[in-house]
PDB file of C-alpha atoms in Angstrom:
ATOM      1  CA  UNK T1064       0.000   0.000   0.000  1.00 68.00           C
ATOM      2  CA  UNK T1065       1.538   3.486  -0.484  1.00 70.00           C
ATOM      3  CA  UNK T1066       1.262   6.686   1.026  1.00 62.00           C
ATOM      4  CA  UNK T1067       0.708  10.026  -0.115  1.00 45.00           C
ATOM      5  CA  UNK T1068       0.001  13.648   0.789  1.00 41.00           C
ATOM      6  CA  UNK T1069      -3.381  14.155   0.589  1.00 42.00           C
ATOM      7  CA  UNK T1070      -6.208  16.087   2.408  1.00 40.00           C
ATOM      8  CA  UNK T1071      -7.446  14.366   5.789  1.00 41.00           C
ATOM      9  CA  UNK T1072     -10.621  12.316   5.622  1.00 42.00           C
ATOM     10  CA  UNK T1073     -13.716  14.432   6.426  1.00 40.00           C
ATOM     11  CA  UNK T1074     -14.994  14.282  10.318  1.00 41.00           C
ATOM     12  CA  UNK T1075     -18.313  12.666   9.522  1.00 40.00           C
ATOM     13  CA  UNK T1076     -19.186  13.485  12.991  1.00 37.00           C
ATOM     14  CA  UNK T1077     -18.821  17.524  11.818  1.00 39.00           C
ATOM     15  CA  UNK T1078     -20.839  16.438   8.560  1.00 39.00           C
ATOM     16  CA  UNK T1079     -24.220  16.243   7.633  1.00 40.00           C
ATOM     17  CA  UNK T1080     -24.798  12.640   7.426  1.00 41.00           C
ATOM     18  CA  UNK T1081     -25.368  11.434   4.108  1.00 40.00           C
ATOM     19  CA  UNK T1082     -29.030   9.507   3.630  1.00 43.00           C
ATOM     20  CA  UNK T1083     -27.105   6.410   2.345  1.00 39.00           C
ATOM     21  CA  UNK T1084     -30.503   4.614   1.449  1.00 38.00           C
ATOM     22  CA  UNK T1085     -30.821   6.877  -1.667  1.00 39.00           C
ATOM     23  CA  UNK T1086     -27.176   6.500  -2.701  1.00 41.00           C
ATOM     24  CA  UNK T1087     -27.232   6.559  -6.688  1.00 37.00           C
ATOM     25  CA  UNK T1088     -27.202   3.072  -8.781  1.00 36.00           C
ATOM     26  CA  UNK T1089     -23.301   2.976 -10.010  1.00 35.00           C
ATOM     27  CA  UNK T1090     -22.699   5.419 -12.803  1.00 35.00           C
ATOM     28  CA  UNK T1091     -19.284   4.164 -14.353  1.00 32.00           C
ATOM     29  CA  UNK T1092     -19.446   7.083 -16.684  1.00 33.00           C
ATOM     30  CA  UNK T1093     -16.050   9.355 -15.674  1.00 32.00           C
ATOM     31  CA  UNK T1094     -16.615  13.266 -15.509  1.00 33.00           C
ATOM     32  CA  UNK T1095     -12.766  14.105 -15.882  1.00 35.00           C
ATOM     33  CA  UNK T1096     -11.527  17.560 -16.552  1.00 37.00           C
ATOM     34  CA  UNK T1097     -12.436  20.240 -19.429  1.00 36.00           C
ATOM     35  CA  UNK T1098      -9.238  19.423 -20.940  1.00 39.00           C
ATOM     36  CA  UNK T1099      -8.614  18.212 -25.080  1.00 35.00           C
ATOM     37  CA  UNK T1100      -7.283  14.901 -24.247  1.00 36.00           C
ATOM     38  CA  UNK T1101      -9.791  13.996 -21.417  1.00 36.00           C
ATOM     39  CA  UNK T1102     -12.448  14.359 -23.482  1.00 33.00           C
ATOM     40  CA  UNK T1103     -11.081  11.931 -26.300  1.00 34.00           C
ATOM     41  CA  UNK T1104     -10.222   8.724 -24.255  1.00 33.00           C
ATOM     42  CA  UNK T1105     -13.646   6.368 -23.330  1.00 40.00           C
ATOM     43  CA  UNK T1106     -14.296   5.455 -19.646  1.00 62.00           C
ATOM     44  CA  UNK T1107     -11.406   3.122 -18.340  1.00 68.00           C
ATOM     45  CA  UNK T1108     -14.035   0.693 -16.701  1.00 85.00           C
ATOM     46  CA  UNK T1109     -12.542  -2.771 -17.431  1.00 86.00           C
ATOM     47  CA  UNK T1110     -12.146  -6.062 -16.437  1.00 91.00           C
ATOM     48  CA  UNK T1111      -8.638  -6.291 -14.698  1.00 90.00           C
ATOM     49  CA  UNK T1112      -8.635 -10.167 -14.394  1.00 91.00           C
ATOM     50  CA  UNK T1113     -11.559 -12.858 -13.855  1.00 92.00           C
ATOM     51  CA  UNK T1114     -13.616 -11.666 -11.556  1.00 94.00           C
ATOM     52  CA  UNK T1115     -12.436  -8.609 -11.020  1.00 97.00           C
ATOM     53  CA  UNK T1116     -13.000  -4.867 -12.595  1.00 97.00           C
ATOM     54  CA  UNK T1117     -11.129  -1.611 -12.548  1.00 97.00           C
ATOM     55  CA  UNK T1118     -13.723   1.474 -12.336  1.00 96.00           C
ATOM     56  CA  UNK T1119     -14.498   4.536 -11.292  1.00 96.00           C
ATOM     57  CA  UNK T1120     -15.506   4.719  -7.713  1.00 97.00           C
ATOM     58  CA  UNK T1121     -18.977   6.318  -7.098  1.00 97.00           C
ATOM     59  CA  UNK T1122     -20.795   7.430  -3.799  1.00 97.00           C
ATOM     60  CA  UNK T1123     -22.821   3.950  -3.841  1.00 98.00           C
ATOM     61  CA  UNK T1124     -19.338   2.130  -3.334  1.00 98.00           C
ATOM     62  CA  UNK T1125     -19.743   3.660   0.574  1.00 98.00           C
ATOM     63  CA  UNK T1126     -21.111   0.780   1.941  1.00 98.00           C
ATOM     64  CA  UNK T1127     -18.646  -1.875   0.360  1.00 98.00           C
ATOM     65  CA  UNK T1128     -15.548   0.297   1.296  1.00 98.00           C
ATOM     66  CA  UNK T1129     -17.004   0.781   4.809  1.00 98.00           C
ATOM     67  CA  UNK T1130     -16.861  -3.496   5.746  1.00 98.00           C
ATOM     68  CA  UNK T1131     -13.789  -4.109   3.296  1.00 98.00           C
ATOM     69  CA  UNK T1132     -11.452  -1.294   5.541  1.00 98.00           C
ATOM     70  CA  UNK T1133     -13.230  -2.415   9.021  1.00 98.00           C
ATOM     71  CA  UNK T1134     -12.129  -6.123   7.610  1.00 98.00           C
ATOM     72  CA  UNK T1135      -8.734  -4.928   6.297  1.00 98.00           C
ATOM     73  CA  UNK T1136      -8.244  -2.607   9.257  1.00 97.00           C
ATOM     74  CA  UNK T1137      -5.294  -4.752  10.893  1.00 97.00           C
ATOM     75  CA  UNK T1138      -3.976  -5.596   7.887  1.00 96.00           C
ATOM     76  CA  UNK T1139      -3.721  -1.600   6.507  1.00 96.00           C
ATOM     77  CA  UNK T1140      -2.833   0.008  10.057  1.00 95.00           C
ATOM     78  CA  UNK T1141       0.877   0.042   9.862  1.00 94.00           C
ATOM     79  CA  UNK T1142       0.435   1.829   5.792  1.00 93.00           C
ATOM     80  CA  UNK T1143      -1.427   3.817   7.269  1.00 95.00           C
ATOM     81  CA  UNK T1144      -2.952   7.405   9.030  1.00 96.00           C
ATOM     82  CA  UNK T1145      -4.528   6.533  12.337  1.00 97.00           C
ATOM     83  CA  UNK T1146      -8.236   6.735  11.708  1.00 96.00           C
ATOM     84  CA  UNK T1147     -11.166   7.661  13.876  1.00 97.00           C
ATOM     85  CA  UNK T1148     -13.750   5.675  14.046  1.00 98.00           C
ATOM     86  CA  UNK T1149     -16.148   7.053  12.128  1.00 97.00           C
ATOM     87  CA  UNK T1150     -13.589   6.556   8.816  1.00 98.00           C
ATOM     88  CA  UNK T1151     -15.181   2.987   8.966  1.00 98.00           C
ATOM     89  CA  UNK T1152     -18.936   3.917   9.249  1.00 98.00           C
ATOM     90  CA  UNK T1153     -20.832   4.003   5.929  1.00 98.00           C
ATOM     91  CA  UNK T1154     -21.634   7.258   6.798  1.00 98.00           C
ATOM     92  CA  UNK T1155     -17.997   8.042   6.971  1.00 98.00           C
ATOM     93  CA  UNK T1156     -17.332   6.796   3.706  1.00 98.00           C
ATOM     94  CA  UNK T1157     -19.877   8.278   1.982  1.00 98.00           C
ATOM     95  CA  UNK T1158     -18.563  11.810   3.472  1.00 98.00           C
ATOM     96  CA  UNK T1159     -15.287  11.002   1.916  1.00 98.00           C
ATOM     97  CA  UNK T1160     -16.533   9.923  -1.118  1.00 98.00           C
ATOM     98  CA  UNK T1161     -18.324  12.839  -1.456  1.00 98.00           C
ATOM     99  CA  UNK T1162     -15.265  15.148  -0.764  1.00 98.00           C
ATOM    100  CA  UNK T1163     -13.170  12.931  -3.145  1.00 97.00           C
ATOM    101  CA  UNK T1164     -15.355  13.268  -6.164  1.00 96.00           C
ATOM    102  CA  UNK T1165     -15.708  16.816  -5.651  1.00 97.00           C
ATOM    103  CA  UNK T1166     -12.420  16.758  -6.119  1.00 96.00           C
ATOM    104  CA  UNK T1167     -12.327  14.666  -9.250  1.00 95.00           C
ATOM    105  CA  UNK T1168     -14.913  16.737 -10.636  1.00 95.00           C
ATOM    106  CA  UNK T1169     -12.989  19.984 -10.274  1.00 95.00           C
ATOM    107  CA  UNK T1170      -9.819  18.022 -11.832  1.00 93.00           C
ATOM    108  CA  UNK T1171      -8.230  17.601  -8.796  1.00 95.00           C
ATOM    109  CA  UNK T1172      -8.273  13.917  -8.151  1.00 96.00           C
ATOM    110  CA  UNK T1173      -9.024  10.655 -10.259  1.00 95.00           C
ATOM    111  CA  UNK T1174     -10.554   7.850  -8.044  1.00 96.00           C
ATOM    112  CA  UNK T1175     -10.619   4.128  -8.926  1.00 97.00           C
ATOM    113  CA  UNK T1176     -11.769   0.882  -7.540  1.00 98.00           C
ATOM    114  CA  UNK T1177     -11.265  -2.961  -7.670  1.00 98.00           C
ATOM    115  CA  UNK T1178     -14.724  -4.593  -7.323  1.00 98.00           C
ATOM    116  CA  UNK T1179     -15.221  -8.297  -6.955  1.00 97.00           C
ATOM    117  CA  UNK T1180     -17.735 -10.521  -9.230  1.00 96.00           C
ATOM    118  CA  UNK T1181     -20.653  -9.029  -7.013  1.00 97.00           C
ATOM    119  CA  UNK T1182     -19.340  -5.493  -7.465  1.00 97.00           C
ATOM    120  CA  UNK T1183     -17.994  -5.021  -4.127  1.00 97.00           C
ATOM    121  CA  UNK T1184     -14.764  -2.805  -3.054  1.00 98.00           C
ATOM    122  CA  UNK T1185     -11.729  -4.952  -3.105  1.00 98.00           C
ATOM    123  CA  UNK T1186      -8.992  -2.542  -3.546  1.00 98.00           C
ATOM    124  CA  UNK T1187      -8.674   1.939  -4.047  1.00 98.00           C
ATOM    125  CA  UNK T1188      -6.672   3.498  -6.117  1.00 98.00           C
ATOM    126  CA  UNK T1189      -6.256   7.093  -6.318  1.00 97.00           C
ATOM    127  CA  UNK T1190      -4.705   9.817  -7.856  1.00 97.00           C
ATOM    128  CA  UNK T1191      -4.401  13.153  -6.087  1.00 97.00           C
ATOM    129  CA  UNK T1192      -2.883  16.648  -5.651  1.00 97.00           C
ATOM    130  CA  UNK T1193      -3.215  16.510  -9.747  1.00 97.00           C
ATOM    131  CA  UNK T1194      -1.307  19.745 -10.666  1.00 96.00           C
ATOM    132  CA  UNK T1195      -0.737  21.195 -14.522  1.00 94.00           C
ATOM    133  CA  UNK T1196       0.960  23.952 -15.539  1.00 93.00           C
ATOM    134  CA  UNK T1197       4.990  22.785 -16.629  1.00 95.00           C
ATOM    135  CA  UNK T1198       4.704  20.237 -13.750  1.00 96.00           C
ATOM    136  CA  UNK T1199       1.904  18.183 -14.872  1.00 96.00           C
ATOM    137  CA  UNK T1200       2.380  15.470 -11.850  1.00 97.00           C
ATOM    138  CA  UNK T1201      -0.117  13.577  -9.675  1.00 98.00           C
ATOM    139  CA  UNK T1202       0.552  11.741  -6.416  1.00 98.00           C
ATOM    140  CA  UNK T1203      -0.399   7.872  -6.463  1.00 98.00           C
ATOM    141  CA  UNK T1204      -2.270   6.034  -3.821  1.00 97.00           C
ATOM    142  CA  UNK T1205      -3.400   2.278  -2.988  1.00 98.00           C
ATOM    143  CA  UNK T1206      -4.855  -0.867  -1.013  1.00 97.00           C
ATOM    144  CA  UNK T1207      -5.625  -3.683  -1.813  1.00 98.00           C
ATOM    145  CA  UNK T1208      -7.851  -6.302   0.252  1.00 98.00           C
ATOM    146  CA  UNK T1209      -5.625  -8.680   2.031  1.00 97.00           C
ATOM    147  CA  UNK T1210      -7.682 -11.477   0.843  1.00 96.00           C
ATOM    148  CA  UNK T1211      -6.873 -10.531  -2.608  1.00 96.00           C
ATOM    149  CA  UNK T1212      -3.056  -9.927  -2.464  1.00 95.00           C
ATOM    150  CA  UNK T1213      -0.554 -12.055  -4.378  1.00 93.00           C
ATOM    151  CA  UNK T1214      -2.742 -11.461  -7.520  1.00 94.00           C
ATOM    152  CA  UNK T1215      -0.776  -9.396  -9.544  1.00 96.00           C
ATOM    153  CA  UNK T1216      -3.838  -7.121  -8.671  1.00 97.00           C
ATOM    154  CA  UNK T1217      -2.156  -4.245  -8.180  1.00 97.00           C
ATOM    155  CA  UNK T1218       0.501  -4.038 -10.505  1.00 97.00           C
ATOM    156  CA  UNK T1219      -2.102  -4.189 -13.695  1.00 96.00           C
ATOM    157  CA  UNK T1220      -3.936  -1.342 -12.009  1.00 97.00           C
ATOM    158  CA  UNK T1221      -1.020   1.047 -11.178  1.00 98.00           C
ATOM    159  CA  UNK T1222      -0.347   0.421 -15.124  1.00 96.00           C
ATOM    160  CA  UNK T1223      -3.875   1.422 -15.796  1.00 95.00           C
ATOM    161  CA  UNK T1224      -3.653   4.314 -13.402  1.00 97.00           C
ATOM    162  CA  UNK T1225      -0.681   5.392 -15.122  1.00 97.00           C
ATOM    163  CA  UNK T1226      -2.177   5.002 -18.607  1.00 95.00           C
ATOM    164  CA  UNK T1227      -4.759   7.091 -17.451  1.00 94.00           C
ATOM    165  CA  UNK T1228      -2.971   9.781 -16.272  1.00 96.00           C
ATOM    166  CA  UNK T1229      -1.131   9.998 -19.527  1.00 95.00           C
ATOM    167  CA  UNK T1230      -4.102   9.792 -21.616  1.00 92.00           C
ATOM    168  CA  UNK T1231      -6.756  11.639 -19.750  1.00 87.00           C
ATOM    169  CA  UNK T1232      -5.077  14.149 -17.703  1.00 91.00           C
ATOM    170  CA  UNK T1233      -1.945  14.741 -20.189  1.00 93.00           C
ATOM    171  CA  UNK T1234       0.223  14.355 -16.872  1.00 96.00           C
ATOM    172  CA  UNK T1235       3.941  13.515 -17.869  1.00 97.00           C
ATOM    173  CA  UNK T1236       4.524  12.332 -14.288  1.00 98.00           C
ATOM    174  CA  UNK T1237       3.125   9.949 -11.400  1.00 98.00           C
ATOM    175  CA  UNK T1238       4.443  10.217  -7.834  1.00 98.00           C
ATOM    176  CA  UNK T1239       4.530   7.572  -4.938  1.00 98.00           C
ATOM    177  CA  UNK T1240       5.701   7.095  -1.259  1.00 98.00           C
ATOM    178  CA  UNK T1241       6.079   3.910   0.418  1.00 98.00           C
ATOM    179  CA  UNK T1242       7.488   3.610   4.074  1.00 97.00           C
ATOM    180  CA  UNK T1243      10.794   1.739   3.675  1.00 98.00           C
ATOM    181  CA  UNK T1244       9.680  -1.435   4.712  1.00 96.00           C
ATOM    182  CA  UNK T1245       6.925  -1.624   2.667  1.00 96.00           C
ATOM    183  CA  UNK T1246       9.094  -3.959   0.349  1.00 96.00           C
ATOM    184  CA  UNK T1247       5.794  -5.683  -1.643  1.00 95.00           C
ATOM    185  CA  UNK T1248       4.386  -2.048  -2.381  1.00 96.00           C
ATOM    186  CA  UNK T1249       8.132  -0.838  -3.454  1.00 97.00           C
ATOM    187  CA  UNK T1250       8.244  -4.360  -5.725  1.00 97.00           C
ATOM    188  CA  UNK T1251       4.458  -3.497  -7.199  1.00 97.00           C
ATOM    189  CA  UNK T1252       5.805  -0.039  -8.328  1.00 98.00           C
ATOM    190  CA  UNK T1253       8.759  -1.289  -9.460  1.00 98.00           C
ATOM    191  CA  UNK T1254       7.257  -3.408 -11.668  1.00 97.00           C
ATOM    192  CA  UNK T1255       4.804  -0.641 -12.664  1.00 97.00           C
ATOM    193  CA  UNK T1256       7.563   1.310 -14.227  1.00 97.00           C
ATOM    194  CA  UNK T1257       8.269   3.454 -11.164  1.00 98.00           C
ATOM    195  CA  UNK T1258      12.139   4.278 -10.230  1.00 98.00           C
ATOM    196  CA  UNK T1259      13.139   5.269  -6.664  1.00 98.00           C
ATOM    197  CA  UNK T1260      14.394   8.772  -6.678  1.00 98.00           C
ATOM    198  CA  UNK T1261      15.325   8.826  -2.947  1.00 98.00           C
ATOM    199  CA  UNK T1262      14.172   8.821   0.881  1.00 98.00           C
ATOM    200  CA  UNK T1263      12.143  11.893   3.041  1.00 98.00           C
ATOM    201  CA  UNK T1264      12.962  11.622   6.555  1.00 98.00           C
ATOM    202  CA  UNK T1265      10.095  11.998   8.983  1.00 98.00           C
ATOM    203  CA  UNK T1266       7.601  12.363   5.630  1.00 97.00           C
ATOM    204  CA  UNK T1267       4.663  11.654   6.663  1.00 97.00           C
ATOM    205  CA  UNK T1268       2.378  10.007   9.898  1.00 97.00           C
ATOM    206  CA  UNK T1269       1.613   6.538   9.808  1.00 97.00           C
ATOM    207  CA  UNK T1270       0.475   3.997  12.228  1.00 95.00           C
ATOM    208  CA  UNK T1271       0.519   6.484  15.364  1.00 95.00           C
ATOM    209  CA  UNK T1272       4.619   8.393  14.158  1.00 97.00           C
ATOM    210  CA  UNK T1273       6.257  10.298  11.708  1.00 98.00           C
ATOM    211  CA  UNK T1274       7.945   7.551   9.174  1.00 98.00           C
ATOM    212  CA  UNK T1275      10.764   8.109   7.002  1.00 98.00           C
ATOM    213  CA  UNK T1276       9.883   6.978   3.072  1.00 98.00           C
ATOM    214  CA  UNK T1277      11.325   6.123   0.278  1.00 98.00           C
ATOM    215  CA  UNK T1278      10.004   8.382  -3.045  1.00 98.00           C
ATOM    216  CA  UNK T1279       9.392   6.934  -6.530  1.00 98.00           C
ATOM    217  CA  UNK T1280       8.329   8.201  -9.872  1.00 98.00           C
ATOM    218  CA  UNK T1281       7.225   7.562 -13.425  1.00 98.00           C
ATOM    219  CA  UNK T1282       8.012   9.460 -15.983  1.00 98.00           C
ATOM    220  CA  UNK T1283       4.814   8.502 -18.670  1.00 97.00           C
ATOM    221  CA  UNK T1284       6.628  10.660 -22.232  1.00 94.00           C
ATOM    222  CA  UNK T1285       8.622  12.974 -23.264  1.00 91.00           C
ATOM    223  CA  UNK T1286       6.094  15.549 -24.888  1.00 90.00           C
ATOM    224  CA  UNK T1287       5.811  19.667 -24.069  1.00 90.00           C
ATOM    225  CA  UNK T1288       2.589  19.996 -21.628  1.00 85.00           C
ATOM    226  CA  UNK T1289      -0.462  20.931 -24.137  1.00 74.00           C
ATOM    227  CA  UNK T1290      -1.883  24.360 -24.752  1.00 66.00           C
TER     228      UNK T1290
END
């Protein structure tokens, strides 16, 4: 699992809470940003491997990411932030949801999901702090259910993050952080195409202290930013 800056999950106890039994049917269709080559790739929705799709994640995945991270939440505490307890409540979930594809919408943030055969959350993959201009660089983040590890899972949908970022948001870079002895995260990105470009002391708090981590990035062409 990596790490990443991003923006703290929203206090659902500060929040109205969301009426989850008229959460929206899944609607796979991607709103990305007013850019040319956004507009001229389809939605990335695919299957990844039997049984098992990449897509967009929608406010209707609340419920299945609320039991897979209370199921995973051993398993994920030492990649990551300590979490209240309402970060595992559907109602949590469906506050951060709602933040996060406020964020996609405004071009800020792409936000995928594994689902299962019965469409539930297996795995999140995000990219966030997307920033244009002559930097054109996202920062990558991930899980993936510790049931479904071993897979190859999340290798094939780092490459499809990647190919995404390339081909939707024009980036020409992806960025990721792994604490150093997250050795089977560092191996997924290495396979990915990532290279380590060194290690930030103190970078960022995980699992209850500040954790030094090693930094990684992907270069995705060679070509001036757009217009």
């Amino acid at each position: 699992m990596t790490d990443h800056l991003r923006r703290p999950a929203p206090d659902a106890s500060r929040l109205p809470a969301p009426d989850v039994s008229r959460l929206p049917a899944p609607d796979v269709a991607f709103r990305p940003a007013a850019d040319a080559a956004s507009r001229a790739v389809p939605d990335l929705s695919h299957r990844l491997a039997p049984g098992v799709t990449f897509r967009p994640a929608v406010i209707a995945d609340a419920p299945s990411f609320a039991a897979t991270l209370t199921r995973n939440r051993a398993y994920l505490r030492r990649w990551e932030p300590v979490r209240p307890e309402s970060f595992y409540t559907v109602e949590g979930q469906a506050a951060r949801l709602t933040a996060l594809l406020a964020d996609r919408d405004a071009g800020r943030a792409m936000p995928w999901v594994l689902a299962d055969a019965d469409d539930r959350v297996i795995g999140a993959f995000t990219l966030s702090g997307v920033e244009r201009g002559p930097f054109r660089n996202a920062r990558l983040g991930y899980w993936v259910d510790e049931g479904h590890t071993g897979r190859g899972l999340a290798t094939a949908a780092v490459g499809a993050v990647c190919e995404a970022a390339r081909d939707r948001l024009g980036l020409h870079r992806v960025e990721a952080a792994t604490v150093t002895d997250n050795a089977p995260s560092q191996r997924v990105l290495a396979k990915a195409g990532f290279e380590r470009i060194g290690t930030a002391p103190g970078y960022l708090h995980i699992s209850g202290r500040w954790r030094d981590h090693h930094l990684f990035q992907r270069l995705l062409h060679d070509d001036a930013p757009a217009a």
